[in-house]
Coordinates of C-alpha atoms in Angstrom, one line a residue:
M1 CA 106.3 52.8 -137.0
P2 CA 105.5 49.7 -135.0
V3 CA 108.3 47.7 -133.6
Y4 CA 107.8 43.9 -134.0
D5 CA 111.3 42.7 -133.1
R6 CA 111.5 42.7 -129.3
S7 CA 114.4 40.3 -128.6
W8 CA 115.3 41.8 -125.3
R9 CA 114.1 40.2 -122.1
P10 CA 114.6 41.2 -118.5
Y11 CA 117.2 39.3 -116.5
D12 CA 115.5 36.4 -114.7
G13 CA 118.6 34.7 -113.1
T14 CA 119.5 34.6 -109.5
L15 CA 120.3 38.0 -108.0
T16 CA 123.2 38.5 -105.7
P17 CA 122.0 39.5 -102.2
L18 CA 122.3 43.2 -101.5
G19 CA 124.8 42.8 -98.8
R20 CA 127.3 40.9 -101.0
R21 CA 127.0 42.9 -104.2
F22 CA 130.3 44.7 -103.5
L23 CA 132.0 41.3 -104.0
V24 CA 131.1 41.5 -107.7
I25 CA 133.3 44.6 -107.9
S26 CA 136.0 42.8 -105.9
R27 CA 136.0 39.8 -108.2
Q28 CA 136.3 41.9 -111.3
A29 CA 139.0 44.1 -109.8
L30 CA 141.0 41.0 -108.7
S31 CA 140.8 39.4 -112.1
G32 CA 141.8 42.7 -113.8
I33 CA 144.9 43.1 -111.5
L34 CA 146.2 39.6 -111.8
A35 CA 145.6 39.6 -115.6
V36 CA 148.5 42.1 -116.0
R37 CA 151.8 40.2 -116.1
L38 CA 153.7 43.0 -114.2
H39 CA 151.2 42.9 -111.4
A40 CA 151.4 39.1 -111.1
L41 CA 155.2 39.2 -111.1
A42 CA 155.2 41.9 -108.4
F43 CA 152.7 39.9 -106.3
F44 CA 154.9 36.8 -106.7
A45 CA 158.0 38.7 -105.7
A46 CA 156.2 39.9 -102.5
C47 CA 155.4 36.3 -101.6
L48 CA 159.0 35.2 -101.7
P49 CA 160.5 36.8 -98.5
P50 CA 158.3 34.6 -96.2
L51 CA 160.2 31.6 -97.6
V52 CA 163.5 33.1 -96.4
F53 CA 162.0 33.8 -93.0
T54 CA 160.7 30.2 -92.9
A55 CA 164.2 28.9 -93.5
I56 CA 165.5 31.1 -90.7
I57 CA 162.9 29.7 -88.3
Y58 CA 163.8 26.2 -89.3
G59 CA 167.5 26.8 -88.9
A60 CA 167.1 28.5 -85.5
N61 CA 165.2 25.5 -84.2
N62 CA 167.7 23.0 -85.7
L63 CA 171.1 24.3 -84.5
E64 CA 172.7 21.0 -85.3
A65 CA 171.9 21.6 -89.0
L66 CA 173.5 25.0 -88.8
T67 CA 176.6 23.6 -87.2
L68 CA 176.9 21.1 -90.1
I69 CA 177.0 24.0 -92.6
G70 CA 179.5 26.0 -90.6
V71 CA 177.2 28.5 -88.9
R72 CA 177.9 29.0 -85.1
A73 CA 174.9 28.4 -82.9
Q74 CA 175.2 31.8 -81.3
D75 CA 174.9 33.5 -84.7
A76 CA 171.4 32.1 -85.3
F77 CA 168.6 34.6 -85.2
A78 CA 166.4 34.7 -82.2
I79 CA 162.8 34.1 -83.1
D80 CA 161.2 36.7 -80.9
T81 CA 159.2 39.9 -81.2
G82 CA 162.0 41.6 -83.1
F83 CA 162.1 38.9 -85.7
F84 CA 158.4 39.2 -86.5
Y85 CA 158.5 43.0 -86.4
R86 CA 161.3 42.9 -89.0
F87 CA 159.2 40.5 -91.1
L88 CA 156.2 42.9 -91.0
V89 CA 158.4 45.9 -92.0
A90 CA 160.0 43.9 -94.9
Q91 CA 156.6 42.7 -96.2
V92 CA 155.1 46.2 -96.0
A93 CA 158.0 47.5 -98.1
F94 CA 157.2 44.9 -100.8
G95 CA 153.5 45.6 -100.4
S96 CA 153.9 49.3 -100.9
V97 CA 155.7 48.8 -104.2
F98 CA 152.9 46.3 -105.3
T99 CA 150.2 48.8 -104.3
A100 CA 151.9 51.6 -106.2
L101 CA 151.8 49.4 -109.3
V102 CA 148.2 48.2 -109.1
A103 CA 146.5 51.3 -107.6
P104 CA 146.2 53.2 -110.9
A105 CA 144.2 50.3 -112.4
L106 CA 141.6 50.3 -109.7
V107 CA 139.5 53.4 -110.2
A108 CA 141.1 55.6 -112.8
P109 CA 140.0 53.5 -115.9
D110 CA 136.4 53.6 -114.8
L111 CA 136.5 57.4 -114.6
A112 CA 138.6 57.8 -117.8
H113 CA 136.2 55.8 -119.9
D114 CA 133.0 57.1 -118.2
A115 CA 132.2 53.6 -117.0
L116 CA 131.5 54.6 -113.5
V117 CA 128.0 55.9 -114.6
L118 CA 127.2 52.4 -116.0
V119 CA 128.5 50.7 -112.8
L120 CA 126.4 52.9 -110.5
A121 CA 123.4 52.5 -112.7
R122 CA 123.3 48.9 -111.3
P123 CA 122.0 48.3 -107.8
I124 CA 125.4 49.2 -106.4
D125 CA 126.0 52.5 -104.7
R126 CA 129.3 54.4 -104.2
R127 CA 129.9 52.7 -100.8
D128 CA 129.7 49.3 -102.4
Y129 CA 132.0 50.4 -105.2
V130 CA 134.7 51.7 -102.8
L131 CA 134.3 48.7 -100.5
G132 CA 134.6 46.3 -103.5
K133 CA 137.8 47.9 -104.7
L134 CA 139.2 48.1 -101.2
V135 CA 138.4 44.4 -100.5
A136 CA 140.2 43.4 -103.8
L137 CA 143.4 45.3 -102.7
A138 CA 143.1 44.0 -99.1
V139 CA 142.9 40.4 -100.2
L140 CA 146.2 40.7 -102.1
L141 CA 147.9 42.7 -99.4
S142 CA 146.7 40.2 -96.7
A143 CA 148.4 37.5 -98.7
V144 CA 151.8 39.2 -98.3
T145 CA 151.4 40.5 -94.7
W146 CA 149.4 38.9 -91.9
V147 CA 148.6 35.6 -93.6
P148 CA 152.2 34.5 -94.1
G149 CA 153.0 36.2 -90.7
L150 CA 150.6 33.9 -88.9
L151 CA 151.8 30.9 -90.8
L152 CA 155.4 31.7 -89.7
F153 CA 154.1 32.1 -86.1
G154 CA 152.4 28.7 -86.4
I155 CA 155.6 27.1 -87.8
Q156 CA 157.7 28.5 -85.0
A157 CA 155.1 27.4 -82.4
S158 CA 155.1 23.9 -83.8
L159 CA 158.9 23.7 -83.6
A160 CA 159.4 25.4 -80.3
G161 CA 156.5 23.9 -78.4
G162 CA 153.4 24.9 -76.5
D163 CA 155.2 27.1 -74.0
W164 CA 156.5 29.4 -76.7
F165 CA 153.0 29.6 -78.2
T166 CA 151.3 30.7 -75.0
G167 CA 154.1 33.0 -74.1
H168 CA 154.1 34.8 -77.5
L169 CA 150.4 35.2 -78.4
R170 CA 150.9 38.9 -78.4
I171 CA 153.0 38.6 -81.5
A172 CA 150.2 36.9 -83.4
A173 CA 147.8 39.7 -82.4
A174 CA 150.3 42.4 -83.3
L175 CA 150.8 40.8 -86.7
F176 CA 147.1 40.7 -87.5
V177 CA 146.1 44.1 -86.1
G178 CA 149.3 45.9 -87.3
S179 CA 148.8 44.5 -90.9
W180 CA 145.2 45.5 -91.1
L181 CA 146.0 49.0 -89.9
W182 CA 148.5 49.4 -92.7
I183 CA 146.3 47.7 -95.3
L184 CA 143.3 50.0 -94.6
T185 CA 145.5 53.1 -94.6
V186 CA 147.4 52.4 -97.8
G187 CA 144.2 51.1 -99.4
V188 CA 142.1 54.3 -98.9
V189 CA 145.1 56.4 -100.0
A190 CA 145.7 54.3 -103.1
L191 CA 142.0 54.5 -104.1
A192 CA 141.9 58.3 -103.6
V193 CA 145.0 58.7 -105.7
S194 CA 143.6 56.5 -108.4
A195 CA 140.4 58.5 -108.5
W196 CA 142.1 61.9 -108.9
V197 CA 145.2 61.0 -111.0
R198 CA 144.3 59.4 -114.3
W199 CA 147.8 59.2 -115.8
R200 CA 149.2 55.9 -114.8
P201 CA 152.9 56.8 -114.3
V202 CA 152.0 59.9 -112.3
A203 CA 149.5 57.9 -110.2
T204 CA 152.1 55.2 -109.4
A205 CA 154.6 57.9 -108.3
A206 CA 151.8 59.7 -106.3
V207 CA 151.0 56.6 -104.2
L208 CA 154.6 56.5 -103.0
G209 CA 154.9 60.3 -103.0
V210 CA 152.0 60.8 -100.6
F211 CA 154.1 59.3 -97.9
L212 CA 157.3 61.0 -98.9
V213 CA 155.7 64.4 -99.2
G214 CA 154.1 64.0 -95.8
K215 CA 157.4 63.1 -94.3
G216 CA 159.1 66.1 -95.8
L217 CA 156.3 68.5 -94.6
G218 CA 156.4 66.9 -91.2
E219 CA 160.2 67.3 -90.8
A220 CA 160.0 70.9 -92.0
F221 CA 157.2 71.6 -89.5
N222 CA 159.3 70.1 -86.7
Q223 CA 162.4 72.1 -87.7
V224 CA 160.7 75.4 -88.0
L225 CA 158.6 75.3 -84.8
D226 CA 161.1 73.1 -82.9
T227 CA 158.4 70.5 -82.0
T228 CA 157.5 66.9 -82.8
W229 CA 153.9 67.4 -83.7
G230 CA 154.8 67.5 -87.3
R231 CA 154.8 63.7 -87.1
L232 CA 151.0 64.0 -87.5
L233 CA 151.7 64.6 -91.2
V234 CA 153.8 61.5 -91.5
V235 CA 151.5 58.6 -91.7
D236 CA 154.3 56.1 -91.8
D237 CA 155.7 57.3 -88.5
L238 CA 152.2 57.1 -87.0
I239 CA 151.7 53.5 -88.1
V240 CA 155.2 52.6 -86.8
S241 CA 154.4 54.1 -83.5
V242 CA 151.2 51.9 -83.3
W243 CA 153.2 48.9 -84.3
A244 CA 155.8 49.5 -81.5
A245 CA 152.9 49.6 -79.0
L246 CA 151.4 46.4 -80.4
F247 CA 154.7 44.5 -80.4
G248 CA 155.7 45.9 -77.0
R249 CA 158.8 47.6 -78.4
E250 CA 160.3 50.9 -77.4
Q251 CA 158.6 53.9 -79.1
P252 CA 160.6 55.7 -81.8
E253 CA 162.3 58.9 -80.7
G254 CA 159.9 61.9 -80.8
A255 CA 156.8 59.7 -80.8
L256 CA 153.5 61.4 -80.0
P257 CA 151.0 60.3 -77.4
M258 CA 149.1 57.2 -78.5
I259 CA 145.8 59.0 -78.6
A260 CA 147.1 61.7 -80.9
T261 CA 148.7 59.0 -83.1
V262 CA 145.4 57.1 -83.5
L263 CA 143.5 60.3 -84.1
G264 CA 146.1 61.3 -86.7
I265 CA 145.6 58.0 -88.6
A266 CA 141.8 58.4 -88.4
A267 CA 142.1 61.9 -89.9
F268 CA 144.2 60.5 -92.7
W269 CA 141.4 57.9 -93.5
L270 CA 138.7 60.6 -93.4
A271 CA 140.6 62.9 -95.7
A272 CA 141.1 60.1 -98.3
L273 CA 137.5 59.0 -98.1
R274 CA 136.3 62.6 -98.5
L275 CA 138.4 62.9 -101.6
L276 CA 136.9 59.7 -102.9
A277 CA 133.3 60.9 -102.2
R278 CA 133.9 64.1 -104.1
R279 CA 135.3 62.3 -107.1
L280 CA 133.0 59.2 -107.4
R281 CA 129.8 60.7 -108.6
A282 CA 127.3 59.3 -111.1
R283 CA 126.9 62.0 -113.7
E284 CA 124.8 62.1 -116.8
V285 CA 126.0 64.4 -119.6
S286 CA 123.2 65.7 -121.9
R287 CA 124.2 67.3 -125.2

């Protein structure tokens, strides 16, 4: 039977350059995350602590104002390495909860509804897909870690003067590098969990549980063999050890050599990416 109605036409619009096509995945993922009210509220809550730290910086640089409200000058917080280290730890805690909430919505729905085949049928490969999802998460986590951290550093530098700025540049570098180290680590772990655990409550618990289970296994390893090498299983401890080196603080008790710490984090990334590669495959089911 001849077909006369040929209403379809090939797409003749502007094509996104190959190198930027992963940003299409990122844009769709971002809109999907922030469209959920719970996700938006969690992100908003994670953005609030920097306001408190800003008030502390202002008060510490205006001791007269503190005296007027009854606070003694010697009780004011010192705006130093420890202050920004505590800021990073606090923001990472909020960011971890936010990641646990949004991670199940990143990859699992595409696998549950067989949409991954349709996505990979476009000129987007698995690397672009993973990179796009990771960039979406990294944008949101950057907004609660290194971006407000550098803004606080700039505020303190503007209030304390140029000498403080030049003498504390290491803090800015530590905030930036330390934040990205954590963002990439938690990002690949969250994507791997989202790819393998489809049930949302379980996936939310699993994102947090990965770190808790690792800590338990590491402590058990250390106790049984009377060693400290079990810390290789505790990615939180590895990241904290790198943070201590970046900020110039004393290493935690039982810290491993830095080369072993870095290799341990790299092994964690490779394991998560390997799990993603095994799960994200374009399959065609013929019946």
